[in-house]
PDB file of C-alpha atoms in Angstrom:
ATOM      1  CA  MET G   1    -180.862  98.901  30.394  1.00 53.00           C
ATOM      2  CA  SER G   2    -180.060 100.688  27.169  1.00 54.00           C
ATOM      3  CA  HIS G   3    -177.124 102.322  28.935  1.00 55.00           C
ATOM      4  CA  LEU G   4    -175.594  98.888  29.630  1.00 53.00           C
ATOM      5  CA  ARG G   5    -176.087  97.807  26.029  1.00 60.00           C
ATOM      6  CA  ARG G   6    -174.227 100.865  24.715  1.00 60.00           C
ATOM      7  CA  SER G   7    -171.384 100.201  27.111  1.00 58.00           C
ATOM      8  CA  ASP G   8    -171.153  96.563  25.949  1.00 65.00           C
ATOM      9  CA  ASN G   9    -171.165  97.664  22.309  1.00 67.00           C
ATOM     10  CA  ARG G  10    -168.380 100.150  22.970  1.00 64.00           C
ATOM     11  CA  GLU G  11    -166.295  97.477  24.666  1.00 65.00           C
ATOM     12  CA  GLN G  12    -166.881  95.041  21.811  1.00 68.00           C
ATOM     13  CA  GLY G  13    -165.965  97.743  19.294  1.00 64.00           C
ATOM     14  CA  ARG G  14    -162.765  98.534  21.162  1.00 60.00           C
ATOM     15  CA  GLU G  15    -161.819  94.877  21.357  1.00 65.00           C
ATOM     16  CA  ARG G  16    -162.478  94.434  17.633  1.00 62.00           C
ATOM     17  CA  ALA G  17    -160.403  97.532  16.780  1.00 56.00           C
ATOM     18  CA  LEU G  18    -157.599  96.310  19.010  1.00 51.00           C
ATOM     19  CA  ARG G  19    -157.601  92.893  17.304  1.00 55.00           C
ATOM     20  CA  PHE G  20    -157.334  94.520  13.864  1.00 48.00           C
ATOM     21  CA  LEU G  21    -154.579  96.811  15.092  1.00 45.00           C
ATOM     22  CA  VAL G  22    -152.571  93.911  16.514  1.00 45.00           C
ATOM     23  CA  ARG G  23    -153.105  91.878  13.350  1.00 46.00           C
ATOM     24  CA  ASP G  24    -151.954  94.813  11.193  1.00 43.00           C
ATOM     25  CA  LEU G  25    -148.870  95.270  13.364  1.00 40.00           C
ATOM     26  CA  ARG G  26    -147.983  91.611  12.953  1.00 40.00           C
ATOM     27  CA  VAL G  27    -148.296  91.879   9.184  1.00 35.00           C
ATOM     28  CA  ASP G  28    -146.197  95.073   9.037  1.00 35.00           C
ATOM     29  CA  THR G  29    -143.508  93.586  11.249  1.00 32.00           C
ATOM     30  CA  HIS G  30    -143.466  90.431   9.162  1.00 32.00           C
ATOM     31  CA  LEU G  31    -143.087  92.386   5.940  1.00 26.00           C
ATOM     32  CA  ALA G  32    -140.383  94.645   7.371  1.00 25.00           C
ATOM     33  CA  VAL G  33    -138.259  91.775   8.609  1.00 25.00           C
ATOM     34  CA  VAL G  34    -138.735  89.164   5.916  1.00 24.00           C
ATOM     35  CA  SER G  35    -139.376  90.855   2.617  1.00 27.00           C
ATOM     36  CA  VAL G  36    -136.959  93.800   2.683  1.00 30.00           C
ATOM     37  CA  PRO G  37    -134.155  92.677   0.377  1.00 38.00           C
ATOM     38  CA  THR G  38    -130.543  93.698   0.830  1.00 44.00           C
ATOM     39  CA  THR G  39    -127.654  93.415  -1.586  1.00 49.00           C
ATOM     40  CA  SER G  40    -124.109  92.304  -1.102  1.00 48.00           C
ATOM     41  CA  GLU G  41    -121.141  93.893  -2.872  1.00 50.00           C
ATOM     42  CA  ALA G  42    -121.582  91.307  -5.613  1.00 52.00           C
ATOM     43  CA  GLY G  43    -125.153  92.537  -6.166  1.00 54.00           C
ATOM     44  CA  ASP G  44    -126.803  89.397  -4.785  1.00 54.00           C
ATOM     45  CA  ARG G  45    -130.211  89.956  -3.215  1.00 52.00           C
ATOM     46  CA  MET G  46    -130.636  88.630   0.291  1.00 50.00           C
ATOM     47  CA  THR G  47    -132.705  89.199   3.393  1.00 50.00           C
ATOM     48  CA  PRO G  48    -131.192  90.541   6.618  1.00 51.00           C
ATOM     49  CA  ALA G  49    -131.543  87.100   8.172  1.00 55.00           C
ATOM     50  CA  SER G  50    -129.508  85.509   5.375  1.00 55.00           C
ATOM     51  CA  ARG G  51    -126.700  88.064   5.600  1.00 57.00           C
ATOM     52  CA  PRO G  52    -123.465  86.164   6.183  1.00 60.00           C
ATOM     53  CA  ARG G  53    -122.576  85.815   9.832  1.00 65.00           C
ATOM     54  CA  GLN G  54    -118.958  85.631  10.857  1.00 67.00           C
ATOM     55  CA  LYS G  55    -117.391  84.743  14.143  1.00 74.00           C
ATOM     56  CA  ARG G  56    -117.152  87.719  16.437  1.00 80.00           C
ATOM     57  CA  VAL G  57    -113.804  89.482  16.141  1.00 83.00           C
ATOM     58  CA  PRO G  58    -111.657  88.341  19.084  1.00 86.00           C
ATOM     59  CA  TRP G  59    -110.567  90.875  21.664  1.00 88.00           C
ATOM     60  CA  VAL G  60    -106.905  90.065  21.068  1.00 90.00           C
ATOM     61  CA  TRP G  61    -107.213  91.581  17.584  1.00 91.00           C
ATOM     62  CA  CYS G  62    -107.971  94.947  19.212  1.00 92.00           C
ATOM     63  CA  ARG G  63    -104.869  94.588  21.354  1.00 94.00           C
ATOM     64  CA  ILE G  64    -102.792  93.984  18.214  1.00 94.00           C
ATOM     65  CA  VAL G  65    -104.297  96.999  16.424  1.00 96.00           C
ATOM     66  CA  ARG G  66    -103.820  99.174  19.516  1.00 96.00           C
ATOM     67  CA  ALA G  67    -100.135  98.216  19.671  1.00 96.00           C
ATOM     68  CA  SER G  68     -99.526  99.339  16.082  1.00 96.00           C
ATOM     69  CA  LYS G  69     -97.267 102.357  15.635  1.00 96.00           C
ATOM     70  CA  LYS G  70     -98.482 103.086  12.091  1.00 96.00           C
ATOM     71  CA  LEU G  71    -102.112 103.791  12.992  1.00 96.00           C
ATOM     72  CA  SER G  72    -103.301 107.003  14.597  1.00 95.00           C
ATOM     73  CA  SER G  73    -105.003 106.885  17.963  1.00 94.00           C
ATOM     74  CA  PHE G  74    -108.272 107.785  16.316  1.00 96.00           C
ATOM     75  CA  GLU G  75    -108.020 105.010  13.714  1.00 96.00           C
ATOM     76  CA  LYS G  76    -107.460 102.564  16.565  1.00 96.00           C
ATOM     77  CA  LEU G  77    -110.521 103.946  18.355  1.00 95.00           C
ATOM     78  CA  VAL G  78    -112.712 103.604  15.245  1.00 96.00           C
ATOM     79  CA  TYR G  79    -111.518 100.006  14.731  1.00 95.00           C
ATOM     80  CA  ASP G  80    -112.252  99.207  18.374  1.00 94.00           C
ATOM     81  CA  GLU G  81    -115.721 100.795  18.180  1.00 95.00           C
ATOM     82  CA  LEU G  82    -116.610  98.929  14.977  1.00 94.00           C
ATOM     83  CA  ARG G  83    -115.415  95.692  16.567  1.00 92.00           C
ATOM     84  CA  GLY G  84    -117.651  96.308  19.565  1.00 91.00           C
ATOM     85  CA  LEU G  85    -120.696  97.059  17.415  1.00 91.00           C
ATOM     86  CA  SER G  86    -120.254  94.344  14.780  1.00 88.00           C
ATOM     87  CA  MET G  87    -121.381  91.227  16.706  1.00 84.00           C
ATOM     88  CA  GLY G  88    -120.448  89.016  13.745  1.00 79.00           C
ATOM     89  CA  ARG G  89    -122.744  90.707  11.212  1.00 84.00           C
ATOM     90  CA  GLY G  90    -120.911  93.979  10.799  1.00 88.00           C
ATOM     91  CA  ALA G  91    -121.408  97.320  12.490  1.00 90.00           C
ATOM     92  CA  THR G  92    -124.303  99.042  10.727  1.00 90.00           C
ATOM     93  CA  VAL G  93    -123.764 102.432  12.307  1.00 91.00           C
ATOM     94  CA  GLY G  94    -123.589 105.407   9.962  1.00 91.00           C
ATOM     95  CA  ALA G  95    -120.777 107.943   9.970  1.00 93.00           C
ATOM     96  CA  GLY G  96    -123.008 110.585  11.589  1.00 94.00           C
ATOM     97  CA  PRO G  97    -124.103 108.514  14.598  1.00 94.00           C
ATOM     98  CA  LEU G  98    -120.596 107.099  15.039  1.00 95.00           C
ATOM     99  CA  GLY G  99    -119.229 110.642  14.955  1.00 95.00           C
ATOM    100  CA  LEU G 100    -121.677 111.621  17.693  1.00 95.00           C
ATOM    101  CA  ARG G 101    -120.579 108.634  19.784  1.00 94.00           C
ATOM    102  CA  LEU G 102    -116.923 109.628  19.444  1.00 94.00           C
ATOM    103  CA  GLY G 103    -117.341 113.412  19.457  1.00 95.00           C
ATOM    104  CA  VAL G 104    -116.006 114.111  15.950  1.00 96.00           C
ATOM    105  CA  SER G 105    -117.432 115.098  12.576  1.00 95.00           C
ATOM    106  CA  ARG G 106    -118.918 112.756  10.002  1.00 95.00           C
ATOM    107  CA  GLU G 107    -116.061 113.534   7.602  1.00 96.00           C
ATOM    108  CA  THR G 108    -113.487 112.484  10.191  1.00 96.00           C
ATOM    109  CA  ILE G 109    -115.210 109.110  10.583  1.00 96.00           C
ATOM    110  CA  GLU G 110    -115.378 108.632   6.818  1.00 96.00           C
ATOM    111  CA  ARG G 111    -111.669 109.502   6.470  1.00 96.00           C
ATOM    112  CA  ALA G 112    -110.726 106.984   9.178  1.00 97.00           C
ATOM    113  CA  ARG G 113    -112.913 104.304   7.581  1.00 96.00           C
ATOM    114  CA  ARG G 114    -111.299 104.905   4.181  1.00 96.00           C
ATOM    115  CA  ARG G 115    -107.829 104.526   5.683  1.00 96.00           C
ATOM    116  CA  LEU G 116    -108.744 101.406   7.652  1.00 96.00           C
ATOM    117  CA  THR G 117    -110.290  99.925   4.507  1.00 95.00           C
ATOM    118  CA  GLY G 118    -107.131 100.798   2.548  1.00 95.00           C
ATOM    119  CA  PHE G 119    -104.997  99.094   5.181  1.00 95.00           C
ATOM    120  CA  GLY G 120    -107.182  95.968   4.949  1.00 94.00           C
ATOM    121  CA  LEU G 121    -108.469  96.272   8.533  1.00 95.00           C
ATOM    122  CA  ILE G 122    -112.184  96.668   7.739  1.00 94.00           C
ATOM    123  CA  ASP G 123    -114.478  95.614   4.892  1.00 92.00           C
ATOM    124  CA  LYS G 124    -117.608  97.410   3.757  1.00 91.00           C
ATOM    125  CA  LEU G 125    -120.719  95.364   2.967  1.00 90.00           C
ATOM    126  CA  ASP G 126    -123.330  97.406   1.105  1.00 87.00           C
ATOM    127  CA  LEU G 127    -126.808  96.416   2.310  1.00 85.00           C
ATOM    128  CA  GLY G 128    -128.753  98.288  -0.350  1.00 84.00           C
ATOM    129  CA  PRO G 129    -130.342 101.683  -0.848  1.00 87.00           C
ATOM    130  CA  GLY G 130    -131.573 103.444   2.255  1.00 83.00           C
ATOM    131  CA  ARG G 131    -129.653 101.192   4.621  1.00 84.00           C
ATOM    132  CA  ALA G 132    -126.428 101.833   6.477  1.00 82.00           C
ATOM    133  CA  ALA G 133    -123.527  99.720   5.237  1.00 88.00           C
ATOM    134  CA  ALA G 134    -122.153  96.974   7.454  1.00 91.00           C
ATOM    135  CA  TRP G 135    -118.517  97.435   8.475  1.00 93.00           C
ATOM    136  CA  LEU G 136    -116.682  94.180   9.199  1.00 92.00           C
ATOM    137  CA  PRO G 137    -113.401  94.420  11.163  1.00 93.00           C
ATOM    138  CA  LYS G 138    -110.651  92.076  10.046  1.00 93.00           C
ATOM    139  CA  LEU G 139    -106.930  91.534  10.399  1.00 93.00           C
ATOM    140  CA  PRO G 140    -104.440  90.291   7.776  1.00 93.00           C
ATOM    141  CA  LYS G 141    -103.836  86.564   8.163  1.00 92.00           C
ATOM    142  CA  ASP G 142    -100.138  86.893   8.965  1.00 92.00           C
ATOM    143  CA  CYS G 143    -100.978  89.361  11.779  1.00 91.00           C
ATOM    144  CA  ARG G 144    -103.482  87.092  13.522  1.00 91.00           C
ATOM    145  CA  PRO G 145    -102.697  85.007  16.587  1.00 90.00           C
ATOM    146  CA  ALA G 146    -102.908  81.231  16.466  1.00 85.00           C
ATOM    147  CA  SER G 147    -106.429  79.954  16.017  1.00 78.00           C
ATOM    148  CA  GLY G 148    -108.343  79.908  19.269  1.00 73.00           C
ATOM    149  CA  ALA G 149    -105.833  82.011  21.206  1.00 78.00           C
ATOM    150  CA  ARG G 150    -107.817  84.120  23.667  1.00 77.00           C
ATOM    151  CA  ARG G 151    -104.948  85.633  25.616  1.00 87.00           C
ATOM    152  CA  LEU G 152    -101.536  86.706  24.446  1.00 89.00           C
ATOM    153  CA  ALA G 153     -98.442  87.793  26.286  1.00 91.00           C
ATOM    154  CA  ASP G 154     -97.364  91.373  25.660  1.00 92.00           C
ATOM    155  CA  GLU G 155     -94.367  90.176  23.643  1.00 93.00           C
ATOM    156  CA  ASN G 156     -96.621  88.186  21.308  1.00 93.00           C
ATOM    157  CA  VAL G 157     -98.967  91.151  20.873  1.00 93.00           C
ATOM    158  CA  GLN G 158     -96.042  93.399  19.980  1.00 95.00           C
ATOM    159  CA  GLU G 159     -94.650  90.839  17.532  1.00 95.00           C
ATOM    160  CA  LEU G 160     -98.002  90.666  15.714  1.00 95.00           C
ATOM    161  CA  ALA G 161     -98.343  94.468  15.828  1.00 95.00           C
ATOM    162  CA  ASP G 162     -94.903  94.753  14.197  1.00 96.00           C
ATOM    163  CA  ARG G 163     -96.130  92.469  11.408  1.00 96.00           C
ATOM    164  CA  LEU G 164     -99.192  94.701  11.037  1.00 96.00           C
ATOM    165  CA  ASP G 165     -96.928  97.774  10.838  1.00 96.00           C
ATOM    166  CA  LYS G 166     -94.880  96.087   8.086  1.00 96.00           C
ATOM    167  CA  HIS G 167     -98.106  95.267   6.234  1.00 95.00           C
ATOM    168  CA  ILE G 168     -99.274  98.898   6.487  1.00 95.00           C
ATOM    169  CA  GLN G 169     -95.839 100.236   5.471  1.00 95.00           C
ATOM    170  CA  ALA G 170     -95.821  97.982   2.395  1.00 94.00           C
ATOM    171  CA  LEU G 171     -99.248  99.331   1.375  1.00 93.00           C
ATOM    172  CA  GLN G 172     -98.097 102.911   1.929  1.00 91.00           C
ATOM    173  CA  ASN G 173     -94.952 102.343  -0.152  1.00 91.00           C
ATOM    174  CA  ARG G 174     -97.037 100.952  -3.017  1.00 87.00           C
ATOM    175  CA  GLY G 175     -99.636 103.710  -2.602  1.00 80.00           C
ATOM    176  CA  GLU G 176    -102.484 101.169  -2.519  1.00 63.00           C
ATOM    177  CA  GLY G 177    -105.923 101.715  -1.073  1.00 52.00           C
ATOM    178  CA  GLY G 178    -105.746 105.492  -1.209  1.00 53.00           C
ATOM    179  CA  VAL G 179    -103.411 105.626   1.771  1.00 55.00           C
ATOM    180  CA  GLY G 180    -100.263 107.664   1.811  1.00 51.00           C
ATOM    181  CA  SER G 181     -97.479 108.165   4.276  1.00 46.00           C
ATOM    182  CA  ASP G 182     -99.547 110.831   6.108  1.00 47.00           C
ATOM    183  CA  ALA G 183    -102.040 108.223   7.309  1.00 44.00           C
ATOM    184  CA  THR G 184    -100.783 108.384  10.874  1.00 43.00           C
ATOM    185  CA  GLN G 185    -101.707 112.036  11.361  1.00 44.00           C
ATOM    186  CA  GLU G 186    -103.777 112.835  14.417  1.00 43.00           C
ATOM    187  CA  PHE G 187    -107.351 114.015  14.035  1.00 40.00           C
TER     188      PHE G 187
END
């Protein structure tokens, strides 16, 4: 009889410990998701849930960037990868992990990001200390297709890519954004 009582007590103790463990996990998860503040470039404090959400970058933008003659193949690949990872909130992948995905060094990724930022093709959103920045792909307004266009003919893609090349050339001529005329070098 005493053997059965001990077994019941052990089971009750395990159940009680499990309840406390589950409750503690809920509290930790709640704190991690809700109370961890992030900061925007303007220094505003916000939670991850309140981070601005944009529409997902349309696929046709990647076609326009890929058709550009002023960007290196690797810069096009980085843009395409960031577009695929952004999902409207920005790609929060660090340079190291992105370098592993693409088989290059961290410095190569950072160099490509700097050039794409200088060309106005990506924006960096700082999410605060200890967090990877969010990288938001974009395209200059005059290089974008008509609103809502999901498919473009090759001629239209090339026309918009030519506009993008003119935009990049103008930035290179002015020397803005830390980009020079050697920005199309291969990695």
